Short mmCIF file of N, CA and C in Angstrom, two decimals:
data_model
loop_
_atom_site.label_atom_id
_atom_site.label_comp_id
_atom_site.label_asym_id
_atom_site.label_seq_id
_atom_site.Cartn_x
_atom_site.Cartn_y
_atom_site.Cartn_z
N MET A 20 0.82 -1.19 0.00
CA MET A 20 0.00 0.00 0.00
C MET A 20 0.87 1.26 0.00
N ILE A 21 1.94 1.30 0.76
CA ILE A 21 2.76 2.50 0.86
C ILE A 21 3.37 2.86 -0.50
N PHE A 22 3.77 1.85 -1.27
CA PHE A 22 4.35 2.14 -2.59
C PHE A 22 3.31 2.72 -3.54
N ASN A 23 2.09 2.21 -3.48
CA ASN A 23 1.01 2.77 -4.29
C ASN A 23 0.77 4.24 -3.93
N LEU A 24 0.77 4.52 -2.64
CA LEU A 24 0.57 5.89 -2.18
C LEU A 24 1.70 6.80 -2.68
N LEU A 25 2.93 6.37 -2.54
CA LEU A 25 4.07 7.16 -2.96
C LEU A 25 4.11 7.37 -4.47
N GLU A 26 3.56 6.41 -5.21
CA GLU A 26 3.53 6.53 -6.66
C GLU A 26 2.30 7.29 -7.16
N GLY A 27 1.49 7.80 -6.24
CA GLY A 27 0.33 8.59 -6.62
C GLY A 27 -0.87 7.78 -7.07
N LYS A 28 -0.86 6.51 -6.83
CA LYS A 28 -1.99 5.66 -7.21
C LYS A 28 -3.09 5.78 -6.16
N ASP A 29 -4.32 5.55 -6.61
CA ASP A 29 -5.45 5.54 -5.69
C ASP A 29 -5.32 4.36 -4.74
N ILE A 30 -5.62 4.61 -3.49
CA ILE A 30 -5.60 3.53 -2.51
C ILE A 30 -6.93 3.53 -1.76
N GLN A 31 -7.28 2.39 -1.22
CA GLN A 31 -8.45 2.27 -0.38
C GLN A 31 -8.02 1.65 0.94
N HIS A 32 -8.64 2.14 2.00
CA HIS A 32 -8.31 1.64 3.32
C HIS A 32 -9.61 1.55 4.11
N THR A 33 -9.86 0.41 4.72
CA THR A 33 -11.08 0.22 5.50
C THR A 33 -10.71 0.20 6.97
N LEU A 34 -11.46 0.97 7.75
CA LEU A 34 -11.24 1.04 9.19
C LEU A 34 -12.49 0.59 9.93
N LYS A 35 -12.29 0.12 11.12
CA LYS A 35 -13.42 -0.19 11.99
C LYS A 35 -14.04 1.12 12.47
N PRO A 36 -15.35 1.17 12.58
CA PRO A 36 -15.99 2.39 13.09
C PRO A 36 -15.55 2.65 14.54
N HIS A 37 -15.50 3.91 14.90
CA HIS A 37 -15.17 4.30 16.27
C HIS A 37 -16.30 5.18 16.78
N SER A 38 -16.67 5.00 18.02
CA SER A 38 -17.82 5.72 18.58
C SER A 38 -17.63 7.24 18.61
N LEU A 39 -16.40 7.71 18.59
CA LEU A 39 -16.14 9.15 18.64
C LEU A 39 -15.99 9.79 17.25
N ASN A 40 -16.01 8.97 16.20
CA ASN A 40 -15.91 9.53 14.85
C ASN A 40 -17.03 10.54 14.61
N ARG A 41 -16.72 11.56 13.82
CA ARG A 41 -17.73 12.55 13.44
C ARG A 41 -17.80 12.55 11.93
N LYS A 42 -18.97 12.18 11.40
CA LYS A 42 -19.14 12.05 9.96
C LYS A 42 -19.05 13.39 9.26
N GLY A 43 -18.68 13.32 8.00
CA GLY A 43 -18.61 14.49 7.16
C GLY A 43 -17.63 14.25 6.04
N LYS A 44 -17.46 15.26 5.22
CA LYS A 44 -16.51 15.18 4.11
C LYS A 44 -15.50 16.32 4.27
N ALA A 45 -14.27 16.01 3.95
CA ALA A 45 -13.21 17.02 4.01
C ALA A 45 -12.30 16.82 2.82
N LYS A 46 -11.84 17.94 2.30
CA LYS A 46 -10.89 17.90 1.21
C LYS A 46 -9.77 18.88 1.54
N GLY A 47 -8.56 18.45 1.33
CA GLY A 47 -7.42 19.30 1.61
C GLY A 47 -6.16 18.49 1.64
N ARG A 48 -5.06 19.17 1.79
CA ARG A 48 -3.76 18.51 1.89
C ARG A 48 -3.64 17.89 3.29
N LEU A 49 -3.07 16.70 3.36
CA LEU A 49 -2.84 16.05 4.65
C LEU A 49 -1.56 16.59 5.25
N VAL A 50 -1.66 17.17 6.46
CA VAL A 50 -0.50 17.72 7.15
C VAL A 50 -0.45 17.13 8.55
N GLY A 51 0.72 17.14 9.14
CA GLY A 51 0.82 16.71 10.52
C GLY A 51 1.76 15.54 10.71
N GLY A 52 1.47 14.75 11.73
CA GLY A 52 2.30 13.62 12.11
C GLY A 52 2.33 13.51 13.62
N ASN A 53 3.51 13.35 14.16
CA ASN A 53 3.68 13.22 15.60
C ASN A 53 3.27 14.52 16.29
N LEU A 54 2.34 14.41 17.24
CA LEU A 54 1.78 15.60 17.89
C LEU A 54 2.83 16.41 18.64
N ALA A 55 3.77 15.76 19.30
CA ALA A 55 4.81 16.49 20.04
C ALA A 55 5.64 17.35 19.09
N LEU A 56 5.91 16.86 17.88
CA LEU A 56 6.67 17.64 16.91
C LEU A 56 5.83 18.79 16.33
N ILE A 57 4.56 18.54 16.06
CA ILE A 57 3.67 19.60 15.59
C ILE A 57 3.62 20.71 16.63
N TYR A 58 3.47 20.32 17.88
CA TYR A 58 3.43 21.25 19.01
C TYR A 58 4.73 22.06 19.12
N ALA A 59 5.85 21.38 18.97
CA ALA A 59 7.14 22.05 19.10
C ALA A 59 7.37 23.08 17.99
N LEU A 60 6.75 22.87 16.83
CA LEU A 60 6.94 23.77 15.69
C LEU A 60 5.97 24.95 15.67
N LEU A 61 4.95 24.92 16.53
CA LEU A 61 3.98 26.03 16.55
C LEU A 61 4.70 27.35 16.79
N GLY A 62 4.33 28.35 16.02
CA GLY A 62 4.91 29.67 16.18
C GLY A 62 6.25 29.86 15.50
N THR A 63 6.74 28.83 14.83
CA THR A 63 8.00 28.96 14.10
C THR A 63 7.70 29.01 12.61
N ARG A 64 8.68 29.34 11.83
CA ARG A 64 8.48 29.37 10.38
C ARG A 64 8.28 27.97 9.81
N TYR A 65 8.53 26.94 10.61
CA TYR A 65 8.37 25.56 10.17
C TYR A 65 7.01 24.97 10.54
N SER A 66 6.18 25.74 11.21
CA SER A 66 4.85 25.25 11.59
C SER A 66 4.02 24.98 10.35
N PHE A 67 3.08 24.07 10.46
CA PHE A 67 2.21 23.74 9.35
C PHE A 67 1.24 24.87 9.05
N ASP A 68 0.82 24.95 7.80
CA ASP A 68 -0.29 25.80 7.40
C ASP A 68 -1.53 24.95 7.58
N PHE A 69 -2.35 25.26 8.57
CA PHE A 69 -3.51 24.45 8.88
C PHE A 69 -4.73 24.80 8.03
N LYS A 70 -4.72 25.97 7.42
CA LYS A 70 -5.91 26.47 6.72
C LYS A 70 -6.37 25.52 5.62
N ASP A 71 -7.61 25.06 5.77
CA ASP A 71 -8.29 24.19 4.80
C ASP A 71 -7.56 22.87 4.55
N ASN A 72 -6.74 22.45 5.47
CA ASN A 72 -6.03 21.18 5.34
C ASN A 72 -6.59 20.17 6.33
N ILE A 73 -6.24 18.92 6.13
CA ILE A 73 -6.65 17.84 7.02
C ILE A 73 -5.47 17.53 7.93
N LEU A 74 -5.68 17.66 9.22
CA LEU A 74 -4.61 17.45 10.20
C LEU A 74 -4.60 15.99 10.65
N PHE A 75 -3.42 15.38 10.58
CA PHE A 75 -3.21 14.03 11.09
C PHE A 75 -2.35 14.13 12.33
N ILE A 76 -2.78 13.47 13.43
CA ILE A 76 -1.97 13.44 14.65
C ILE A 76 -1.86 12.01 15.15
N GLU A 77 -0.72 11.72 15.75
CA GLU A 77 -0.47 10.45 16.44
C GLU A 77 0.53 10.74 17.54
N GLU A 78 0.61 9.85 18.51
CA GLU A 78 1.54 10.07 19.61
C GLU A 78 1.88 8.75 20.28
N ILE A 79 3.07 8.70 20.87
CA ILE A 79 3.54 7.51 21.57
C ILE A 79 4.13 7.93 22.92
N GLY A 80 3.65 7.30 23.97
CA GLY A 80 4.29 7.38 25.27
C GLY A 80 4.19 8.70 26.02
N GLU A 81 3.22 9.53 25.72
CA GLU A 81 3.08 10.80 26.44
C GLU A 81 2.13 10.64 27.62
N SER A 82 2.32 11.49 28.60
CA SER A 82 1.38 11.59 29.71
C SER A 82 0.11 12.27 29.22
N PHE A 83 -0.99 11.99 29.89
CA PHE A 83 -2.25 12.61 29.47
C PHE A 83 -2.22 14.12 29.65
N TYR A 84 -1.57 14.60 30.70
CA TYR A 84 -1.51 16.06 30.89
C TYR A 84 -0.69 16.70 29.76
N ALA A 85 0.34 16.02 29.26
CA ALA A 85 1.13 16.55 28.15
C ALA A 85 0.31 16.53 26.87
N LEU A 86 -0.45 15.47 26.65
CA LEU A 86 -1.33 15.41 25.49
C LEU A 86 -2.32 16.56 25.51
N ASP A 87 -2.94 16.80 26.66
CA ASP A 87 -3.91 17.90 26.77
C ASP A 87 -3.24 19.25 26.55
N ARG A 88 -2.03 19.43 27.05
CA ARG A 88 -1.29 20.69 26.86
C ARG A 88 -1.01 20.92 25.38
N MET A 89 -0.61 19.87 24.66
CA MET A 89 -0.32 20.03 23.23
C MET A 89 -1.59 20.37 22.45
N LEU A 90 -2.70 19.72 22.80
CA LEU A 90 -3.97 20.02 22.14
C LEU A 90 -4.43 21.44 22.44
N MET A 91 -4.25 21.88 23.68
CA MET A 91 -4.62 23.24 24.06
C MET A 91 -3.79 24.25 23.28
N SER A 92 -2.53 23.97 23.07
CA SER A 92 -1.67 24.88 22.30
C SER A 92 -2.12 24.95 20.84
N LEU A 93 -2.50 23.81 20.26
CA LEU A 93 -3.04 23.82 18.90
C LEU A 93 -4.32 24.66 18.84
N GLU A 94 -5.15 24.50 19.85
CA GLU A 94 -6.39 25.28 19.90
C GLU A 94 -6.10 26.77 20.03
N MET A 95 -5.20 27.14 20.91
CA MET A 95 -4.87 28.55 21.11
C MET A 95 -4.19 29.15 19.89
N ALA A 96 -3.51 28.33 19.10
CA ALA A 96 -2.88 28.80 17.86
C ALA A 96 -3.89 28.92 16.72
N GLY A 97 -5.13 28.51 16.97
CA GLY A 97 -6.17 28.63 15.96
C GLY A 97 -6.25 27.49 14.98
N ALA A 98 -5.49 26.42 15.21
CA ALA A 98 -5.45 25.31 14.25
C ALA A 98 -6.83 24.69 14.06
N PHE A 99 -7.59 24.51 15.13
CA PHE A 99 -8.88 23.83 15.02
C PHE A 99 -9.93 24.68 14.32
N LYS A 100 -9.73 25.99 14.30
CA LYS A 100 -10.64 26.88 13.56
C LYS A 100 -10.34 26.84 12.07
N LYS A 101 -9.15 26.40 11.70
CA LYS A 101 -8.70 26.46 10.32
C LYS A 101 -8.81 25.14 9.56
N ILE A 102 -8.69 24.01 10.24
CA ILE A 102 -8.59 22.73 9.52
C ILE A 102 -9.93 22.31 8.92
N ALA A 103 -9.84 21.50 7.87
CA ALA A 103 -11.03 20.96 7.21
C ALA A 103 -11.45 19.63 7.81
N GLY A 104 -10.53 18.93 8.47
CA GLY A 104 -10.83 17.64 9.07
C GLY A 104 -9.67 17.19 9.92
N LEU A 105 -9.92 16.17 10.74
CA LEU A 105 -8.91 15.65 11.66
C LEU A 105 -8.86 14.13 11.55
N VAL A 106 -7.65 13.59 11.41
CA VAL A 106 -7.42 12.16 11.42
C VAL A 106 -6.54 11.87 12.64
N VAL A 107 -7.05 11.03 13.53
CA VAL A 107 -6.32 10.69 14.75
C VAL A 107 -5.80 9.27 14.61
N GLY A 108 -4.49 9.15 14.60
CA GLY A 108 -3.85 7.84 14.49
C GLY A 108 -3.70 7.20 15.85
N GLY A 109 -2.72 6.34 15.97
CA GLY A 109 -2.50 5.63 17.21
C GLY A 109 -2.06 6.54 18.34
N MET A 110 -2.57 6.28 19.49
CA MET A 110 -2.15 6.90 20.74
C MET A 110 -1.64 5.74 21.59
N ILE A 111 -0.35 5.44 21.45
CA ILE A 111 0.22 4.20 21.96
C ILE A 111 1.01 4.45 23.25
N ASN A 112 0.85 3.56 24.22
CA ASN A 112 1.56 3.64 25.50
C ASN A 112 1.36 4.99 26.17
N MET A 113 0.16 5.49 26.09
CA MET A 113 -0.15 6.80 26.67
C MET A 113 -0.48 6.66 28.15
N GLY A 114 -0.34 7.76 28.87
CA GLY A 114 -0.79 7.82 30.25
C GLY A 114 0.17 7.25 31.25
N LYS A 115 1.33 7.85 31.35
CA LYS A 115 2.29 7.40 32.35
C LYS A 115 1.70 7.55 33.75
N GLU A 116 0.64 8.39 33.87
CA GLU A 116 -0.02 8.58 35.16
C GLU A 116 -0.68 7.30 35.66
N LYS A 117 -0.96 6.35 34.75
CA LYS A 117 -1.72 5.16 35.15
C LYS A 117 -1.00 4.33 36.20
N ASP A 118 0.30 4.55 36.37
CA ASP A 118 1.03 3.86 37.42
C ASP A 118 0.77 4.49 38.80
N ASN A 119 0.18 5.68 38.79
CA ASN A 119 -0.15 6.38 40.02
C ASN A 119 -1.51 5.89 40.51
N LYS A 120 -1.57 5.30 41.67
CA LYS A 120 -2.80 4.71 42.20
C LYS A 120 -3.83 5.76 42.62
N ASP A 121 -3.47 7.05 42.62
CA ASP A 121 -4.42 8.10 43.01
C ASP A 121 -5.46 8.37 41.93
N TYR A 122 -5.21 7.92 40.71
CA TYR A 122 -6.15 8.14 39.61
C TYR A 122 -7.23 7.07 39.66
N GLU A 123 -8.50 7.50 39.56
CA GLU A 123 -9.61 6.57 39.70
C GLU A 123 -10.46 6.46 38.45
N PHE A 124 -9.95 6.82 37.29
CA PHE A 124 -10.76 6.71 36.09
C PHE A 124 -10.15 5.68 35.15
N SER A 125 -10.96 5.28 34.18
CA SER A 125 -10.53 4.26 33.23
C SER A 125 -9.58 4.86 32.21
N PHE A 126 -8.53 4.14 31.85
CA PHE A 126 -7.58 4.62 30.86
C PHE A 126 -7.89 4.09 29.46
N ASP A 127 -8.86 3.19 29.36
CA ASP A 127 -9.24 2.68 28.05
C ASP A 127 -9.78 3.83 27.22
N ASN A 128 -9.16 4.09 26.09
CA ASN A 128 -9.64 5.10 25.15
C ASN A 128 -9.51 6.54 25.68
N PHE A 129 -8.83 6.72 26.80
CA PHE A 129 -8.81 8.04 27.43
C PHE A 129 -8.12 9.09 26.56
N ALA A 130 -7.07 8.73 25.84
CA ALA A 130 -6.40 9.70 24.96
C ALA A 130 -7.38 10.19 23.90
N TYR A 131 -8.16 9.28 23.31
CA TYR A 131 -9.15 9.69 22.32
C TYR A 131 -10.22 10.58 22.94
N GLU A 132 -10.62 10.28 24.15
CA GLU A 132 -11.63 11.10 24.83
C GLU A 132 -11.09 12.51 25.09
N LEU A 133 -9.83 12.62 25.48
CA LEU A 133 -9.21 13.94 25.68
C LEU A 133 -9.25 14.74 24.38
N ILE A 134 -8.89 14.10 23.29
CA ILE A 134 -8.89 14.77 21.99
C ILE A 134 -10.31 15.20 21.63
N TYR A 135 -11.26 14.27 21.77
CA TYR A 135 -12.64 14.58 21.44
C TYR A 135 -13.17 15.76 22.25
N ASN A 136 -12.90 15.76 23.54
CA ASN A 136 -13.37 16.86 24.39
C ASN A 136 -12.76 18.20 23.99
N ARG A 137 -11.54 18.19 23.50
CA ARG A 137 -10.88 19.42 23.09
C ARG A 137 -11.46 19.95 21.76
N ILE A 138 -11.93 19.07 20.90
CA ILE A 138 -12.36 19.51 19.56
C ILE A 138 -13.87 19.44 19.35
N GLU A 139 -14.63 19.04 20.35
CA GLU A 139 -16.06 18.79 20.12
C GLU A 139 -16.85 20.03 19.71
N ARG A 140 -16.39 21.22 20.02
CA ARG A 140 -17.14 22.43 19.66
C ARG A 140 -16.85 22.91 18.23
N TYR A 141 -15.91 22.26 17.57
CA TYR A 141 -15.58 22.63 16.19
C TYR A 141 -16.36 21.75 15.22
N ASN A 142 -16.58 22.28 14.04
CA ASN A 142 -17.44 21.58 13.08
C ASN A 142 -16.63 21.07 11.90
N PHE A 143 -15.89 20.00 12.11
CA PHE A 143 -15.16 19.33 11.02
C PHE A 143 -15.24 17.83 11.26
N PRO A 144 -15.16 17.03 10.20
CA PRO A 144 -15.19 15.58 10.37
C PRO A 144 -13.92 15.08 11.08
N VAL A 145 -14.11 14.02 11.85
CA VAL A 145 -13.00 13.44 12.62
C VAL A 145 -13.06 11.92 12.50
N ILE A 146 -11.89 11.33 12.32
CA ILE A 146 -11.81 9.86 12.32
C ILE A 146 -10.74 9.45 13.33
N PHE A 147 -11.12 8.54 14.22
CA PHE A 147 -10.22 8.05 15.25
C PHE A 147 -9.73 6.65 14.89
N GLY A 148 -8.53 6.34 15.30
CA GLY A 148 -7.98 5.00 15.17
C GLY A 148 -7.43 4.66 13.79
N PHE A 149 -6.93 5.67 13.07
CA PHE A 149 -6.42 5.43 11.74
C PHE A 149 -5.05 4.78 11.81
#
């Protein structure tokens, strides 16, 4: 599949539905990648142009408070007002806080819930678990 994509060929990909997905259509250039790197580039000349583009984010091994901070920074930078759609990839090994016994909530899907809560007031399609 990756070679077809790189060669500009049409590809199809089927995903399982996710309860937090928000239906709709979006057209634009796909921008983004690792959320920590997107966050680090905000405000620099290397930051992405979010306007009318589809933002892709994924992350590995971050604490939930760090994930929320990065999402808040994207929001304050106006990214969520500008994008045409959001694709959320894997959120792997998230929540270093889970080793702390003082937390009493479920960690299943919690990274996706944090993202959803941050973007729920915006009107663009979202797909989780890409």
